[in-house]
Short mmCIF file of N, CA and C in Angstrom, two decimals:
data_model
loop_
_atom_site.label_atom_id
_atom_site.label_comp_id
_atom_site.label_asym_id
_atom_site.label_seq_id
_atom_site.Cartn_x
_atom_site.Cartn_y
_atom_site.Cartn_z
N MET T 7 0.70 -1.07 0.30
CA MET T 7 0.40 -0.11 -0.34
C MET T 7 0.84 1.28 -0.32
N LEU T 8 0.32 2.05 -0.71
CA LEU T 8 1.57 3.72 -1.01
C LEU T 8 1.08 4.78 -0.16
N GLY T 9 1.49 4.98 0.97
CA GLY T 9 1.12 5.68 2.18
C GLY T 9 1.82 7.47 1.53
N MET T 10 0.77 8.26 1.80
CA MET T 10 0.74 9.54 1.82
C MET T 10 0.28 11.03 3.08
N GLY T 11 0.69 11.69 3.20
CA GLY T 11 0.23 12.79 3.99
C GLY T 11 0.71 13.89 3.37
N ILE T 12 -0.30 14.47 3.47
CA ILE T 12 -0.64 15.84 3.46
C ILE T 12 -0.65 16.78 4.72
N GLY T 13 0.54 18.18 5.02
CA GLY T 13 0.45 19.14 6.57
C GLY T 13 0.30 20.65 5.46
N ILE T 14 -1.40 20.84 5.79
CA ILE T 14 -1.29 22.56 5.30
C ILE T 14 -1.63 23.28 6.68
N ALA T 15 -0.58 24.71 6.20
CA ALA T 15 -1.36 25.22 7.34
C ALA T 15 -0.88 26.75 6.04
N SER T 16 -0.87 27.25 6.96
CA SER T 16 -1.21 29.43 6.81
C SER T 16 -0.48 30.48 7.25
N GLY T 17 0.06 31.31 6.30
CA GLY T 17 0.79 32.09 7.24
C GLY T 17 2.34 32.73 6.39
N PRO T 18 2.59 33.44 6.67
CA PRO T 18 3.60 35.15 5.85
C PRO T 18 4.65 33.00 5.26
N LEU T 19 5.13 34.09 4.23
CA LEU T 19 5.77 33.22 3.67
C LEU T 19 7.25 33.72 2.02
N GLN T 20 7.77 33.64 1.85
CA GLN T 20 8.53 34.32 0.89
C GLN T 20 9.06 32.86 -0.50
N PHE T 21 8.51 33.84 -1.57
CA PHE T 21 8.83 32.32 -2.36
C PHE T 21 9.86 32.78 -3.07
N ALA T 22 11.03 32.54 -4.31
CA ALA T 22 12.12 32.64 -4.47
C ALA T 22 12.88 32.13 -5.18
N VAL T 23 12.86 32.88 -6.69
CA VAL T 23 13.12 32.14 -7.70
C VAL T 23 15.01 32.04 -7.58
N LEU T 24 15.89 31.25 -8.09
CA LEU T 24 16.69 31.58 -7.84
C LEU T 24 17.56 30.91 -9.11
N GLY T 25 18.87 31.19 -9.94
CA GLY T 25 19.79 30.62 -10.91
C GLY T 25 19.61 31.75 -12.12
N GLY T 26 19.45 31.08 -13.66
CA GLY T 26 19.87 32.03 -14.71
C GLY T 26 19.18 31.64 -15.89
N GLU T 27 19.73 32.00 -16.56
CA GLU T 27 18.73 30.89 -18.08
C GLU T 27 18.89 29.68 -18.07
N ASP T 28 19.87 29.11 -18.04
CA ASP T 28 20.03 27.40 -18.31
C ASP T 28 19.39 27.07 -17.00
N ARG T 29 19.30 26.95 -16.16
CA ARG T 29 17.88 26.57 -14.93
C ARG T 29 17.40 27.59 -14.08
N LEU T 30 16.17 27.32 -13.63
CA LEU T 30 15.70 27.99 -13.13
C LEU T 30 15.33 27.54 -11.34
N GLN T 31 15.42 27.77 -10.05
CA GLN T 31 14.74 27.65 -8.96
C GLN T 31 14.18 27.63 -8.20
N CYS T 32 12.90 27.36 -7.74
CA CYS T 32 11.88 28.11 -6.96
C CYS T 32 11.92 27.55 -5.56
N ASP T 33 11.64 28.04 -4.74
CA ASP T 33 11.44 28.10 -3.38
C ASP T 33 11.28 28.06 -2.19
N LEU T 34 10.17 27.70 -1.42
CA LEU T 34 9.43 28.77 -0.01
C LEU T 34 9.99 28.47 0.63
N MET T 35 10.04 29.25 1.45
CA MET T 35 10.75 29.62 3.08
C MET T 35 9.61 30.46 4.13
N GLY T 36 9.72 30.27 5.07
CA GLY T 36 9.41 31.34 6.42
C GLY T 36 8.53 30.02 6.85
N PRO T 37 8.29 30.78 8.53
CA PRO T 37 6.91 30.15 9.36
C PRO T 37 5.62 28.97 8.84
N ALA T 38 5.41 29.62 7.87
CA ALA T 38 4.31 28.64 7.32
C ALA T 38 4.57 26.74 6.73
N VAL T 39 5.79 27.66 5.68
CA VAL T 39 6.14 26.37 5.41
C VAL T 39 6.88 25.42 6.83
N ILE T 40 7.26 25.37 7.12
CA ILE T 40 8.03 24.42 8.68
C ILE T 40 6.96 24.22 9.10
N HIS T 41 6.18 25.14 9.01
CA HIS T 41 5.07 24.07 9.95
C HIS T 41 4.11 22.99 9.19
N ALA T 42 3.40 23.70 7.59
CA ALA T 42 3.38 22.46 6.95
C ALA T 42 4.51 21.70 7.21
N THR T 43 5.54 21.09 7.18
CA THR T 43 6.60 20.08 6.63
C THR T 43 6.12 19.66 7.87
N GLU T 44 6.47 20.10 8.77
CA GLU T 44 6.07 19.45 10.49
C GLU T 44 4.76 18.56 10.39
N LEU T 45 3.79 19.64 10.10
CA LEU T 45 2.24 18.57 10.11
C LEU T 45 2.36 17.14 9.01
N GLU T 46 2.88 17.17 8.17
CA GLU T 46 3.07 16.15 7.18
C GLU T 46 3.62 15.10 8.27
N SER T 47 5.37 15.78 8.86
CA SER T 47 5.91 14.32 9.20
C SER T 47 4.65 14.02 10.40
N LEU T 48 4.17 14.38 10.94
CA LEU T 48 3.07 14.75 11.78
C LEU T 48 2.36 12.98 11.69
N THR T 49 1.87 13.06 10.13
CA THR T 49 0.60 12.19 9.33
C THR T 49 0.92 10.38 9.53
N ARG T 50 2.89 10.27 10.08
CA ARG T 50 3.41 9.23 9.96
C ARG T 50 2.89 8.23 11.11
N HIS T 51 2.42 9.66 12.37
CA HIS T 51 1.96 9.20 13.76
C HIS T 51 0.22 8.67 13.79
N ARG T 52 -0.48 10.12 12.95
CA ARG T 52 -1.89 9.84 13.74
C ARG T 52 -2.73 9.13 12.15
N PRO T 53 -3.71 8.73 12.69
CA PRO T 53 -4.28 7.84 11.89
C PRO T 53 -4.88 8.75 10.32
N SER T 54 -4.65 9.89 10.58
CA SER T 54 -5.17 11.19 9.79
C SER T 54 -4.33 11.41 8.93
N GLN T 55 -4.94 11.46 7.53
CA GLN T 55 -3.75 11.40 6.29
C GLN T 55 -3.43 13.07 5.91
N LEU T 56 -4.38 14.08 6.71
CA LEU T 56 -4.44 15.12 6.03
C LEU T 56 -4.65 16.09 7.44
N LEU T 57 -3.22 17.05 7.30
CA LEU T 57 -3.25 17.31 8.85
C LEU T 57 -3.37 19.09 8.79
N LEU T 58 -4.18 20.27 9.15
CA LEU T 58 -4.16 21.22 9.24
C LEU T 58 -4.04 21.72 10.39
N SER T 59 -3.16 23.20 10.06
CA SER T 59 -2.95 23.83 10.78
C SER T 59 -4.33 25.15 11.73
N LEU T 60 -4.34 25.05 13.13
CA LEU T 60 -5.49 26.10 14.04
C LEU T 60 -5.22 27.18 12.14
N ALA T 61 -4.88 28.12 12.60
CA ALA T 61 -4.86 29.12 11.17
C ALA T 61 -5.46 28.47 10.11
N THR T 62 -5.09 27.94 9.88
CA THR T 62 -5.83 27.34 8.05
C THR T 62 -7.40 27.05 7.99
N HIS T 63 -7.17 25.95 9.94
CA HIS T 63 -9.43 25.72 10.28
C HIS T 63 -9.86 27.07 9.64
N ASP T 64 -9.74 27.86 10.72
CA ASP T 64 -9.92 29.23 10.91
C ASP T 64 -9.90 30.17 10.23
N ALA T 65 -9.16 29.79 9.03
CA ALA T 65 -10.21 31.02 7.06
C ALA T 65 -10.19 29.97 6.54
N LEU T 66 -11.14 28.31 6.82
CA LEU T 66 -11.89 27.85 5.79
C LEU T 66 -13.21 28.81 5.77
N ARG T 67 -13.46 28.70 4.47
CA ARG T 67 -15.11 29.41 4.16
C ARG T 67 -16.34 29.09 4.85
N GLU T 68 -15.84 27.79 4.50
CA GLU T 68 -16.98 25.89 4.72
C GLU T 68 -16.89 25.60 6.02
N PRO T 69 -15.87 25.23 7.06
CA PRO T 69 -15.06 24.65 8.26
C PRO T 69 -16.29 23.35 8.16
N ALA T 70 -17.36 23.58 8.16
CA ALA T 70 -18.65 21.88 7.98
C ALA T 70 -18.62 21.58 7.39
N ARG T 71 -18.33 21.89 6.49
CA ARG T 71 -18.19 21.13 4.89
C ARG T 71 -17.09 19.64 5.08
N TRP T 72 -16.49 19.80 5.87
CA TRP T 72 -14.72 18.97 5.96
C TRP T 72 -15.51 18.31 7.95
N SER T 73 -14.74 17.45 7.53
CA SER T 73 -15.43 15.78 8.08
C SER T 73 -13.67 15.77 8.83
N MET T 74 -13.49 16.55 10.20
CA MET T 74 -12.48 16.63 10.47
C MET T 74 -12.69 16.99 12.16
N ARG T 75 -11.78 16.73 12.76
CA ARG T 75 -12.00 17.19 14.52
C ARG T 75 -9.98 17.51 15.07
N ARG T 76 -10.31 18.38 16.05
CA ARG T 76 -9.02 18.95 16.77
C ARG T 76 -8.79 17.92 17.47
N SER T 77 -6.98 18.03 17.30
CA SER T 77 -6.42 16.20 17.98
C SER T 77 -4.64 17.72 18.72
N THR T 78 -4.77 16.79 19.42
CA THR T 78 -3.73 17.33 20.10
C THR T 78 -2.76 15.93 19.92
N GLY T 79 -1.80 15.65 19.53
CA GLY T 79 -1.13 14.29 20.15
C GLY T 79 0.61 14.08 20.69
N GLN T 80 0.52 13.06 21.03
CA GLN T 80 1.45 13.07 22.32
C GLN T 80 2.52 13.88 21.75
N ASP T 81 2.89 14.41 20.72
CA ASP T 81 3.68 15.79 19.95
C ASP T 81 3.60 16.85 21.32
N GLY T 82 2.35 16.89 21.31
CA GLY T 82 2.12 18.06 21.71
C GLY T 82 1.67 19.46 20.79
N VAL T 83 1.13 18.62 19.34
CA VAL T 83 1.37 20.00 18.55
C VAL T 83 -0.55 19.54 18.43
N ASP T 84 -1.06 21.02 18.40
CA ASP T 84 -2.69 20.98 18.10
C ASP T 84 -2.60 21.41 17.38
N CYS T 85 -3.81 20.55 16.28
CA CYS T 85 -3.94 20.07 14.83
C CYS T 85 -5.37 20.32 14.51
N MET T 86 -6.34 20.29 13.15
CA MET T 86 -6.99 19.36 13.34
C MET T 86 -6.95 18.45 12.32
N GLU T 87 -7.34 17.44 12.50
CA GLU T 87 -7.47 15.87 11.87
C GLU T 87 -8.66 15.67 10.86
N VAL T 88 -8.36 15.52 8.93
CA VAL T 88 -9.21 15.71 8.23
C VAL T 88 -9.86 14.14 7.75
N THR T 89 -10.27 14.06 8.31
CA THR T 89 -10.71 12.67 7.11
C THR T 89 -10.96 12.44 6.00
N LEU T 90 -10.41 11.83 5.13
CA LEU T 90 -10.64 12.05 3.30
C LEU T 90 -11.58 10.71 3.33
N ARG T 91 -12.51 10.81 1.63
CA ARG T 91 -13.49 9.90 1.35
C ARG T 91 -12.78 8.81 0.92
N GLY T 92 -13.11 7.85 1.37
CA GLY T 92 -12.49 6.75 1.35
C GLY T 92 -11.65 5.92 1.61
N GLN T 93 -10.99 6.90 3.04
CA GLN T 93 -10.24 6.19 3.96
C GLN T 93 -10.59 5.55 5.42
N ALA T 94 -9.87 4.32 5.82
CA ALA T 94 -10.64 3.36 6.42
C ALA T 94 -11.34 4.05 7.80
N GLY T 95 -12.25 4.17 8.50
CA GLY T 95 -13.43 4.83 9.39
C GLY T 95 -13.99 6.23 8.85
N ALA T 96 -14.15 6.21 7.51
CA ALA T 96 -14.74 7.20 7.07
C ALA T 96 -16.38 7.58 6.67
N ALA T 97 -16.96 8.16 6.62
CA ALA T 97 -18.43 7.66 7.13
C ALA T 97 -18.40 8.72 5.55
#
């Protein structure tokens, strides 16, 4: 089985394009990028494959359309666990 984890965080970031005519490289930097990376790594230790930061949850226009619950793991990180359609235990 192929596993996948997604972490989504909202906040400030910087977008940089580096390189020249022969090669360009794009990069994202900032607190939101670091937080999203941390959330993604936490999906390996939690039942949900998709974790949202609390700031991202607060920014959703229609959060009631999503099946999610607030979670604080043993790691001490507060986030929203989202249940994906077709995931084991999904309604």
